[in-house]
mmCIF file of C-alpha atoms and ligand atoms in Angstrom:
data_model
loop_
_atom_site.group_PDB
_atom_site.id
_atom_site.type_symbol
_atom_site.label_atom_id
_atom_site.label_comp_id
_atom_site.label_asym_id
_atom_site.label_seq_id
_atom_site.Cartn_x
_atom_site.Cartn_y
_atom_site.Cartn_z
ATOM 1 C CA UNK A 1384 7.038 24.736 24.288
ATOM 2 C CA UNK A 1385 6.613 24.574 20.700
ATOM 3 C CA UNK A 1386 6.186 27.452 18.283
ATOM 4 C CA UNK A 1387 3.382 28.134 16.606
ATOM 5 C CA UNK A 1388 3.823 27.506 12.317
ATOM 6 C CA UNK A 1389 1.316 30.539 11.294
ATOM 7 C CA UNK A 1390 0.192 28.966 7.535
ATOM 8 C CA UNK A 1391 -2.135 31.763 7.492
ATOM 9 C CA UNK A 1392 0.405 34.125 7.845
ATOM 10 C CA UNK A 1393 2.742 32.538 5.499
ATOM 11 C CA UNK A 1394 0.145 31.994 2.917
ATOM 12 C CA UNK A 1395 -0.421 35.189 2.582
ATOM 13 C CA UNK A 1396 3.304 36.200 2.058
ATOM 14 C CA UNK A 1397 3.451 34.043 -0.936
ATOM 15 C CA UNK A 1398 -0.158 35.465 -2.319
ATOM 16 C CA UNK A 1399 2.070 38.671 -2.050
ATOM 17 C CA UNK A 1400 5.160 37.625 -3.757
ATOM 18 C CA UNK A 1401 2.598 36.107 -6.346
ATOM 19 C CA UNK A 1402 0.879 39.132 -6.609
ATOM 20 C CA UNK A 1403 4.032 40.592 -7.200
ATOM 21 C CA UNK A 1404 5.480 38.369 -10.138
ATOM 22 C CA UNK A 1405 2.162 38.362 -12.084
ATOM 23 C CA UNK A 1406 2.094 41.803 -11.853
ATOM 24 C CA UNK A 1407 6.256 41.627 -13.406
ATOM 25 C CA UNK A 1408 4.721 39.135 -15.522
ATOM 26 C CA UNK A 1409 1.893 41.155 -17.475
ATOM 27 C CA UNK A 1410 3.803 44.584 -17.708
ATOM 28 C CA UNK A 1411 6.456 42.281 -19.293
ATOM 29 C CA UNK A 1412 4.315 40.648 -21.712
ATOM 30 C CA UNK A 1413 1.011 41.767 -21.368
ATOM 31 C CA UNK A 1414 0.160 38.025 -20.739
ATOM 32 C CA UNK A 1415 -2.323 37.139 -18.186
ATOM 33 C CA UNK A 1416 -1.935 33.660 -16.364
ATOM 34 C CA UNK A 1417 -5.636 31.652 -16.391
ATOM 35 C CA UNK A 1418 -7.001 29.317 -14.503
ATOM 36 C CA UNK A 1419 -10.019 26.971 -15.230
ATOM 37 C CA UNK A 1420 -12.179 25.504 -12.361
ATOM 38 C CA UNK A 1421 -14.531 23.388 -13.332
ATOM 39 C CA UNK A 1422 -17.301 21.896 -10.515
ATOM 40 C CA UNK A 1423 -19.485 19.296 -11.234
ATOM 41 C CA UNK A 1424 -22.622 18.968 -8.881
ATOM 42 C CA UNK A 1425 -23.612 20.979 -5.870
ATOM 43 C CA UNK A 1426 -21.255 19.822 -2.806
ATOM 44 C CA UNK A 1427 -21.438 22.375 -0.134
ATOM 45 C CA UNK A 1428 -17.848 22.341 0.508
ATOM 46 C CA UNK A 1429 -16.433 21.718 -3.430
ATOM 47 C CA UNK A 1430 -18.470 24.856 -3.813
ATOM 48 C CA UNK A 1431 -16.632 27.121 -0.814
ATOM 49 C CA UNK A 1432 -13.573 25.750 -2.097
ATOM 50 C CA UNK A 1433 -14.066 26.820 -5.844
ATOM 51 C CA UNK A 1434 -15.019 30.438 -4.588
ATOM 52 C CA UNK A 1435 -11.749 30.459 -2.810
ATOM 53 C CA UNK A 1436 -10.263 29.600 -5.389
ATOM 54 C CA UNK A 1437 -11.963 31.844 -8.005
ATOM 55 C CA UNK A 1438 -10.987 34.969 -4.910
ATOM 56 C CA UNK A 1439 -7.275 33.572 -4.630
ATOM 57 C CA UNK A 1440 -6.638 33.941 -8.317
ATOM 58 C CA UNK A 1441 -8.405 37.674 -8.489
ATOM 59 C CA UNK A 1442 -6.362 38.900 -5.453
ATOM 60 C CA UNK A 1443 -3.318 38.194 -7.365
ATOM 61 C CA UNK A 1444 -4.465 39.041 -10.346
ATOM 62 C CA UNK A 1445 -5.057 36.015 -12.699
ATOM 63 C CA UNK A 1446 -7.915 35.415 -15.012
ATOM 64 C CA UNK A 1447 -10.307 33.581 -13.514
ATOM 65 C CA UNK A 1448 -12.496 31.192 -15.230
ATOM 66 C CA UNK A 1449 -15.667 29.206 -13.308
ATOM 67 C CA UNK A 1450 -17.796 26.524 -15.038
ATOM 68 C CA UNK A 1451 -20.611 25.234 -12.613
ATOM 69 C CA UNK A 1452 -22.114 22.496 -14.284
ATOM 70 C CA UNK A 1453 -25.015 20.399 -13.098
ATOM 71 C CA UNK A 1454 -24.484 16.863 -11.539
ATOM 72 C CA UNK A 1455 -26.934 15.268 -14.637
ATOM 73 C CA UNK A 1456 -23.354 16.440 -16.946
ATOM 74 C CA UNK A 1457 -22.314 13.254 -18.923
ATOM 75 C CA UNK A 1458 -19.026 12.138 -18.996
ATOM 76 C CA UNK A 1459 -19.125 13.238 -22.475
ATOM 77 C CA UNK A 1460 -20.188 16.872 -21.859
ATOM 78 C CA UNK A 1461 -17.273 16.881 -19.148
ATOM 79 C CA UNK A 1462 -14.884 15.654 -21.361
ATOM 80 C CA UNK A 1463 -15.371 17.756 -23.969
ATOM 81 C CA UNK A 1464 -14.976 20.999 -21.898
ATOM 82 C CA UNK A 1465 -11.750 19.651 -21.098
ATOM 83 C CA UNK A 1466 -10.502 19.097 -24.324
ATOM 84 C CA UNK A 1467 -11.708 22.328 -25.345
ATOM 85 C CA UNK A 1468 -9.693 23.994 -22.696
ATOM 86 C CA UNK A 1469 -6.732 21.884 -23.139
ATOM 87 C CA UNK A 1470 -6.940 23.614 -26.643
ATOM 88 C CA UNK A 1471 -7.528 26.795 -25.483
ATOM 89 C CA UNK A 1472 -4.111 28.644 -25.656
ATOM 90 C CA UNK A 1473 -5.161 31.188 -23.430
ATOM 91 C CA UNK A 1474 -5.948 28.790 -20.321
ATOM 92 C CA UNK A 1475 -2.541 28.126 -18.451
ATOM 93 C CA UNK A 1476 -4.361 25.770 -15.548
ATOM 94 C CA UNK A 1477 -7.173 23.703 -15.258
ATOM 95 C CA UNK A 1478 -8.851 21.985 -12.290
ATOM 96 C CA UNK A 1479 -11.568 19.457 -11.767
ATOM 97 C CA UNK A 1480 -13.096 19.919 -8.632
ATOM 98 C CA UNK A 1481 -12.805 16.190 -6.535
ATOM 99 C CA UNK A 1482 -15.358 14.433 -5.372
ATOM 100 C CA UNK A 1483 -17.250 14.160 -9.082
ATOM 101 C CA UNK A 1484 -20.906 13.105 -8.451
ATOM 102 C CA UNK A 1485 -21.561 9.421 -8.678
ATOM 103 C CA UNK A 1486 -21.128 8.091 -12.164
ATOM 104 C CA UNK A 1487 -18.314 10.424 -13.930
ATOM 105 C CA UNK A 1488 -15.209 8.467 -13.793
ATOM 106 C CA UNK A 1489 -12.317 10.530 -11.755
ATOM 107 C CA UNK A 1490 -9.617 8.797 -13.283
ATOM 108 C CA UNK A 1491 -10.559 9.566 -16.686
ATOM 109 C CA UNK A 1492 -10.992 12.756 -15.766
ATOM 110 C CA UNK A 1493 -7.507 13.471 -14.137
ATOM 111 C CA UNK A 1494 -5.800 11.569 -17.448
ATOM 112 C CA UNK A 1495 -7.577 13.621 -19.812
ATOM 113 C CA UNK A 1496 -6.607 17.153 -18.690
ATOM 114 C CA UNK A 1497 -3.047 17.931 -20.657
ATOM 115 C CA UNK A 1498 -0.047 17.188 -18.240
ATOM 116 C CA UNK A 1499 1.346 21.295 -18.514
ATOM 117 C CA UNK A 1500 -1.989 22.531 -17.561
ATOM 118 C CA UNK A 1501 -2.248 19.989 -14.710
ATOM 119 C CA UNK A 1502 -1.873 22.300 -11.654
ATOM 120 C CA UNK A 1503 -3.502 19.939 -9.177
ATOM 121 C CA UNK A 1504 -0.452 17.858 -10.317
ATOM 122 C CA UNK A 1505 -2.703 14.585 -10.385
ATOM 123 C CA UNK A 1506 -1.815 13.195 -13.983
ATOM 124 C CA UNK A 1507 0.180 10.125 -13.751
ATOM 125 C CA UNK A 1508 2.861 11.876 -15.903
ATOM 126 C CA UNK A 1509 2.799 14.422 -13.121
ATOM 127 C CA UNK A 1510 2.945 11.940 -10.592
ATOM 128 C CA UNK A 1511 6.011 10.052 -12.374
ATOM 129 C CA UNK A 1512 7.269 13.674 -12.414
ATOM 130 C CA UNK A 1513 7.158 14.215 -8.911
ATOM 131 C CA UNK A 1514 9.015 10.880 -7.732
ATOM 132 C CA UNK A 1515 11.527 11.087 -10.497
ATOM 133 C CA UNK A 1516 12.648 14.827 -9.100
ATOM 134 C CA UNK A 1517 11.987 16.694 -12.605
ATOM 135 C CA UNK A 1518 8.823 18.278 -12.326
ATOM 136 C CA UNK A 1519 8.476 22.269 -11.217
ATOM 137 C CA UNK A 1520 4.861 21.440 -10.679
ATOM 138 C CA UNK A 1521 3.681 19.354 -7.639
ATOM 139 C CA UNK A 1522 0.934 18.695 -5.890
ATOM 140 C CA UNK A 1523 -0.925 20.923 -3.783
ATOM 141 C CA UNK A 1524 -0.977 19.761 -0.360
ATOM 142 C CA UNK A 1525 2.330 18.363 0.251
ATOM 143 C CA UNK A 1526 4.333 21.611 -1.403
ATOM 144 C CA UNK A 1527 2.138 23.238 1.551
ATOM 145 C CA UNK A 1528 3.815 21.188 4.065
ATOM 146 C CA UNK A 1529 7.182 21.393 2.368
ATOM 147 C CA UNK A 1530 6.930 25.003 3.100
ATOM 148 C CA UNK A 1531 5.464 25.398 6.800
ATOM 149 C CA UNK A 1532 8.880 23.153 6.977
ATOM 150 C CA UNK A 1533 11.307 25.548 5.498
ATOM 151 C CA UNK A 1534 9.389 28.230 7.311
ATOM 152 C CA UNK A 1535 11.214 26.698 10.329
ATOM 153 C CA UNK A 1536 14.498 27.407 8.811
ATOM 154 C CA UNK A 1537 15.178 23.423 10.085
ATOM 155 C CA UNK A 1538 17.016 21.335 7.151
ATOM 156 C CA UNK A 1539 14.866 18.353 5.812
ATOM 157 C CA UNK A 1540 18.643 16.497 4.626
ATOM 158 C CA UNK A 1541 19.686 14.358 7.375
ATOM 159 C CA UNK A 1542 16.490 14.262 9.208
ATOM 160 C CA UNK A 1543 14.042 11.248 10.048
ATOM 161 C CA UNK A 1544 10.925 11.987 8.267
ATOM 162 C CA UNK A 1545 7.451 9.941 9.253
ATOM 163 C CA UNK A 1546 4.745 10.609 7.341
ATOM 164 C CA UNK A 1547 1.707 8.931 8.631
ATOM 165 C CA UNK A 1548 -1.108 8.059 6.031
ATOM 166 C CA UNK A 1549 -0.421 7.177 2.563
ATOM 167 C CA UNK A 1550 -2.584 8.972 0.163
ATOM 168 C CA UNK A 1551 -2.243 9.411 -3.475
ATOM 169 C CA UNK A 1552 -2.452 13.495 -2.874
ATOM 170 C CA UNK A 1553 -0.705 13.521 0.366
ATOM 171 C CA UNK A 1554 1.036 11.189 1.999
ATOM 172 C CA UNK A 1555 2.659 9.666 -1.092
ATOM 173 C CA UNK A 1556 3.619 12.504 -3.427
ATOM 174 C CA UNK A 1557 4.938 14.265 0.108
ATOM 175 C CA UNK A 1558 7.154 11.192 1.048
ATOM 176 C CA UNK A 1559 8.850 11.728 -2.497
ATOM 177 C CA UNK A 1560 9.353 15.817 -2.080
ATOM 178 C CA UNK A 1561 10.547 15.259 1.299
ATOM 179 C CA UNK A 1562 13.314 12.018 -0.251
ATOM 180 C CA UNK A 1563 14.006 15.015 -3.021
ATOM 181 C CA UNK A 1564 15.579 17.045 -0.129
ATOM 182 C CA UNK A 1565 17.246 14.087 1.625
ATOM 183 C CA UNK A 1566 15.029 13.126 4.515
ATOM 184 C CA UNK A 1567 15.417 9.764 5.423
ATOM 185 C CA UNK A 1568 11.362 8.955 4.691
ATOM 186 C CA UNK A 1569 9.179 6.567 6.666
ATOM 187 C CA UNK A 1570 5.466 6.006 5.628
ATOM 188 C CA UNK A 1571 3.312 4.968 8.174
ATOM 189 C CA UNK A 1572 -0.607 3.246 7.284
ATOM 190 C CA UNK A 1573 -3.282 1.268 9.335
ATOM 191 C CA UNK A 1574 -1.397 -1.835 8.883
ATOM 192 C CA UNK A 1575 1.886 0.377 10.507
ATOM 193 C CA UNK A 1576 3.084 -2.161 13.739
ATOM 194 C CA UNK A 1577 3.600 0.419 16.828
ATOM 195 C CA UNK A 1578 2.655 3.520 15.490
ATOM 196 C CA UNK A 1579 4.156 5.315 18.330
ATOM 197 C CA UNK A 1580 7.377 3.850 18.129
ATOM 198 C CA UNK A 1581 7.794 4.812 14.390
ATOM 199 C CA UNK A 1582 6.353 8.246 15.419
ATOM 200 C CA UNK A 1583 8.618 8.841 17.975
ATOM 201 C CA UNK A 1584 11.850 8.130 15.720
ATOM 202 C CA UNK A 1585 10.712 11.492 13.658
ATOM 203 C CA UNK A 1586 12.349 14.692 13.620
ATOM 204 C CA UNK A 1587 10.177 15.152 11.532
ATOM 205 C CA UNK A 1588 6.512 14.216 11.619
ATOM 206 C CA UNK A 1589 3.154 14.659 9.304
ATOM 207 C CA UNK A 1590 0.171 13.087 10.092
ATOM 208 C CA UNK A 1591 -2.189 13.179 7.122
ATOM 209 C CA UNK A 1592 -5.063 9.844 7.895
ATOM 210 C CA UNK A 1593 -8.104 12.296 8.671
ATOM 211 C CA UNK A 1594 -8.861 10.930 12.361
ATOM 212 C CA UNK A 1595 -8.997 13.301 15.121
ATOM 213 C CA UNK A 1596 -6.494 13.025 17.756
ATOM 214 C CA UNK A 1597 -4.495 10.227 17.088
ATOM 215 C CA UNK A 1598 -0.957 11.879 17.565
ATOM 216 C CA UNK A 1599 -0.682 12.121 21.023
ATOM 217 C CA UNK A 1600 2.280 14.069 23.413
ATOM 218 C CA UNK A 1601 3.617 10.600 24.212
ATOM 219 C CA UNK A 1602 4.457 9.816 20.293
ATOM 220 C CA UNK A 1603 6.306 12.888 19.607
ATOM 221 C CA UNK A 1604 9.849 13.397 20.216
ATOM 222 C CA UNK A 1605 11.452 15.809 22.089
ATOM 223 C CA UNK A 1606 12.231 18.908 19.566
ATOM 224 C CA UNK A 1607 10.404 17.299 16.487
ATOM 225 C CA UNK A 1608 8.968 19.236 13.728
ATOM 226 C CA UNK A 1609 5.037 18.078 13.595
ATOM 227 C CA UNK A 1610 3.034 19.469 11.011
ATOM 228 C CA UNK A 1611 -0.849 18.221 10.860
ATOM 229 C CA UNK A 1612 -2.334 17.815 7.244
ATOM 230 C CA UNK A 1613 -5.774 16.387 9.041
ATOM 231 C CA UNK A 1614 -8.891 18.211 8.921
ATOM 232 C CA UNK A 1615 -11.756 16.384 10.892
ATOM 233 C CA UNK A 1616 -14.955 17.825 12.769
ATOM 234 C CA UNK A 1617 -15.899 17.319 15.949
ATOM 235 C CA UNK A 1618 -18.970 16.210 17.366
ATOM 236 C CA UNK A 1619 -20.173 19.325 18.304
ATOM 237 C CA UNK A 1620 -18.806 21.171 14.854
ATOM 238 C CA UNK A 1621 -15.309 22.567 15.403
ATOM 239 C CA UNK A 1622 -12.689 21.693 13.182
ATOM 240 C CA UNK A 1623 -9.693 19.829 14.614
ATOM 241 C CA UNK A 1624 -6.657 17.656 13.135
ATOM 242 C CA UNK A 1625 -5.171 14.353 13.680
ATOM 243 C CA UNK A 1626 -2.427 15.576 16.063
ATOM 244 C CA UNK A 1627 -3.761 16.290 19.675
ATOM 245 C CA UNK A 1628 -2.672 19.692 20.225
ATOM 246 C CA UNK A 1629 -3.151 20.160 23.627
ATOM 247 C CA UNK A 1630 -0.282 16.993 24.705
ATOM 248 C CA UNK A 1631 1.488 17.444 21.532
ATOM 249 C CA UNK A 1632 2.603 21.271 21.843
ATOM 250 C CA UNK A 1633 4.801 21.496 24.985
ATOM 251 C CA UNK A 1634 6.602 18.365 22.921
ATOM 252 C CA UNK A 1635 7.303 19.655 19.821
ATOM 253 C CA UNK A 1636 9.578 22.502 18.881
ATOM 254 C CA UNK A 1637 7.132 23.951 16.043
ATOM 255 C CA UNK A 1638 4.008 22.475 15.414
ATOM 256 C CA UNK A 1639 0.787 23.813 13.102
ATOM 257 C CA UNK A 1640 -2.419 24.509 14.288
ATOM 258 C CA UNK A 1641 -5.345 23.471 12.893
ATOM 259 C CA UNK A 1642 -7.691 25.410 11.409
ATOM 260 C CA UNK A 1643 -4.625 27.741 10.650
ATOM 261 C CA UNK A 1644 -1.745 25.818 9.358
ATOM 262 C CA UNK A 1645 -1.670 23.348 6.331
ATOM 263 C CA UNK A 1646 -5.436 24.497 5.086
ATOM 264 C CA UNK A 1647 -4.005 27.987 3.686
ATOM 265 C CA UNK A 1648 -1.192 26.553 2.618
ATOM 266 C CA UNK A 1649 -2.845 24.194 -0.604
ATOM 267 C CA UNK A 1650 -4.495 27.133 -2.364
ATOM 268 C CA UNK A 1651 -1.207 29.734 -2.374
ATOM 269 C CA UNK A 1652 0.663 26.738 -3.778
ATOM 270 C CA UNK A 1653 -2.005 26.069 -6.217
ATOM 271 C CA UNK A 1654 -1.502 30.081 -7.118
ATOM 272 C CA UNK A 1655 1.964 29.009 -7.573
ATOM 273 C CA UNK A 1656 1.408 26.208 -9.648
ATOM 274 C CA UNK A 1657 -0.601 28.296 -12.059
ATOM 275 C CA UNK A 1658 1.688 30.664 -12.558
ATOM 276 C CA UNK A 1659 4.399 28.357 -12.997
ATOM 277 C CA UNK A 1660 2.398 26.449 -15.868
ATOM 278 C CA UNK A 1661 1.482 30.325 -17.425
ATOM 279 C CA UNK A 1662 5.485 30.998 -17.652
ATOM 280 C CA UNK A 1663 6.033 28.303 -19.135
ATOM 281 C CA UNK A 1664 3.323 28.392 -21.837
ATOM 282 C CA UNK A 1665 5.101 31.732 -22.379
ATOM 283 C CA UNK A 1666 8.344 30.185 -22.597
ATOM 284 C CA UNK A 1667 7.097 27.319 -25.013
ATOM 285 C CA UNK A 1668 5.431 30.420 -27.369
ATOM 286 C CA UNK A 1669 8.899 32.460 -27.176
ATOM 287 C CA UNK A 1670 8.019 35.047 -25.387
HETATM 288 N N1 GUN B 1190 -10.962 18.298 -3.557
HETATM 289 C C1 GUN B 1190 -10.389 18.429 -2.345
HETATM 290 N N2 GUN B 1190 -9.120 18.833 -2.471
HETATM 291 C C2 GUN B 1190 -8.886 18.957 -3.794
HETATM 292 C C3 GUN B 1190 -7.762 19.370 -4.550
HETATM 293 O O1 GUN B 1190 -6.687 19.678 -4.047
HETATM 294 N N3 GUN B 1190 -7.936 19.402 -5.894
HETATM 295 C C4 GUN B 1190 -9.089 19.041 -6.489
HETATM 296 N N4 GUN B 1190 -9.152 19.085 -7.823
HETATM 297 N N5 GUN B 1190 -10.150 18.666 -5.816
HETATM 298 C C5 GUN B 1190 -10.054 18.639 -4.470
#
C-alpha cells in the first residue's frame, strides 16, 4: 500500500516558514519582497492562476503587484512594462503569465525579463543555471517535485530516476535537479521504446506528458517513489493525472494524488523563488 504524499499539506508548511522569514525579513530591514504578475488576455484559467498567485503572496506577506492588460496589447506595450519593471528597484520578481494571446512572441518575452528577477526561472541564463548546478533559483514545477521527494525522507543519490515527458518547464529542468542530487536520470518521450520497461527500472518515477492514465500498476515497481506532475480532465469534468491511481497505489510505496499533490506544490515554490530573488536584491544593495 502506498502512502499518500499530501502536497497540500506540505505546501502549506512552506507558505508558513515563508510567512515566517518575510516577516524576519521586513523587521530586519523594513524591506518588502514584490512580485509582478503580469496577464495578457482573458484565459479563464491564466486568470484563477494569477489570483492565486496575487492571494499566495498576501498570505505571506509580499507586495503584490497585478497588471491585467487586454489581449489587443502590442508587443511593444508589453515590452515596455517589462523594462520598466526590470528598472524598478522595488520589484524583486516578475512573471508573465503563459499562454500569451496569439501574436506576442513568448520567447521574447521570457528573454527580456532581467535574469535576477526571473522567478519562473525560464530565461535561458536561468536555464544554463539550472543544468550547470549554480543557480538558487529554479523552476517552479520541478522544485515542487523535488520536494514531495524529500518529503519522503527517501535519498534521490543512488536511485534510478525516470522521468517521463520532456518539457522545457518540467521534464527537462527536473531531470537536471534530480542529476544535481545524484539520481541516475532517465528521460522518457513518445518516441521512448517500451515505456513500461524503462518505467519499471525506476525507484523513482515522474510522469509529466499530460495524458490521463497512462502509468499503469503493471509499470511501477515494487516500492517506487511515483510522483504525478499531469493534470488532465476527464470527460465528464474531474481532474485526474497521468498515473492511474487506482492500479498504481497498492504498487508504490508513496505516491501523490492528483488534484492534491504536485498542483500546490508550483506556487509555494514560486513564493520561494521570490523571496530568494528579494534577499538577494538586498544583498546586492548592502543591506
Ligand atoms: N502558465 C502555466 N504555468 C505557468 C507557470 O509556471 N509560469 C507562467 N509564467 N505561466 C504559466
Amino acid at each position: 500500500m502506498g502512502q499518500i504524499i499530501d502536497g497540500k499539506a506540505i505546501s502549506a508548511s512552506v507558505r508558513a516558514q515563508l510567512k515566517r522569514e518575510t516577516e524576519l525579513l521586513i523587521g530586519q530591514t523594513g524591506y518588502t519582497p514584490a512580485l509582478a504578475v503580469i496577464l495578457v488576455g482573458d484565459d479563464p484559467a491564466s486568470a484563477v492562476y494569477v489570483r492565486n498567485k496575487q492571494r499566495a503572496c498576501a498570505e505571506i506577506g509580499f507586495r503584490a503587484l497585478e497588471y491585467r492588460l487586454p489581449a489587443s496589447t502590442s508587443q511593444k506595450e508589453l515590452d515596455d512594462l517589462i523594462d520598466a519593471l526590470n528598472a524598478d528597484d522595488t520589484v524583486d520578481g516578475i512573471l508573465v503569465q503563459l499562454p500569451l494571446p496569439h501574436g506576442l512572441d513568448e520567447q521574447s518575452v521570457l528573454l527580456r525579463i532581467r535574469p535576477d528577477k526571473d522567478v519562473d526561472c525560464f530565461h535561458p541564463y536561468n536555464v544554463g543555471r539550472v543544468m550547470t548546478g549554480k543557480s538558487r533559483l529554479a523552476p517552479c514545477t520541478p522544485m515542487g517535485v523535488m520536494e514531495l521527494i524529500h518529503s519522503t525522507g527517501v535519498d534521490v543519490a543512488g536511485k534510478e530516476c525516470v522521468v517521463i515527458g520532456r518539457s522545457n518547464i518540467v521534464g527537462k529542468p527536473l531531470s537536471m535537479l534530480l542529476l544535481r542530487e545524484n539520481g541516475t536520470v532517465t528521460v522518457c518521450h513518445s518516441k521512448t521504446r517500451d515505456l513500461g520497461a524503462v518505467c519499471r527500472r525506476a525507484d523513482i518515477l515522474v510522469a509529466a506528458v499530460g495524458r490521463a492514465g497512462l502509468i499503469t500498476g503493471d509499470m511501477i515497481k515494487p516500492g517506487a517513489v511515483v510522483i504525478d506532475v499531469g493534470i488532465n480532465r476527464t470527460p465528464d469534468g474531474k481532474l485526474t493525472g497521468d498515473v492511474d491511481f487506482a492500479t498504481a497505489e497498492p504498487v508504490a510505496s508513496y505516491i501523490t494524488p492528483v488534484p492534491g499533490g504536485v498542483g500546490p506544490m508550483t506556487i509555494a515554490m514560486l513564493m520561494q523563488n521570490t523571496l530568494v530573488a528579494a534577499k538577494e536584491h538586498l544583498a546586492e544593495k548592502g543591506k
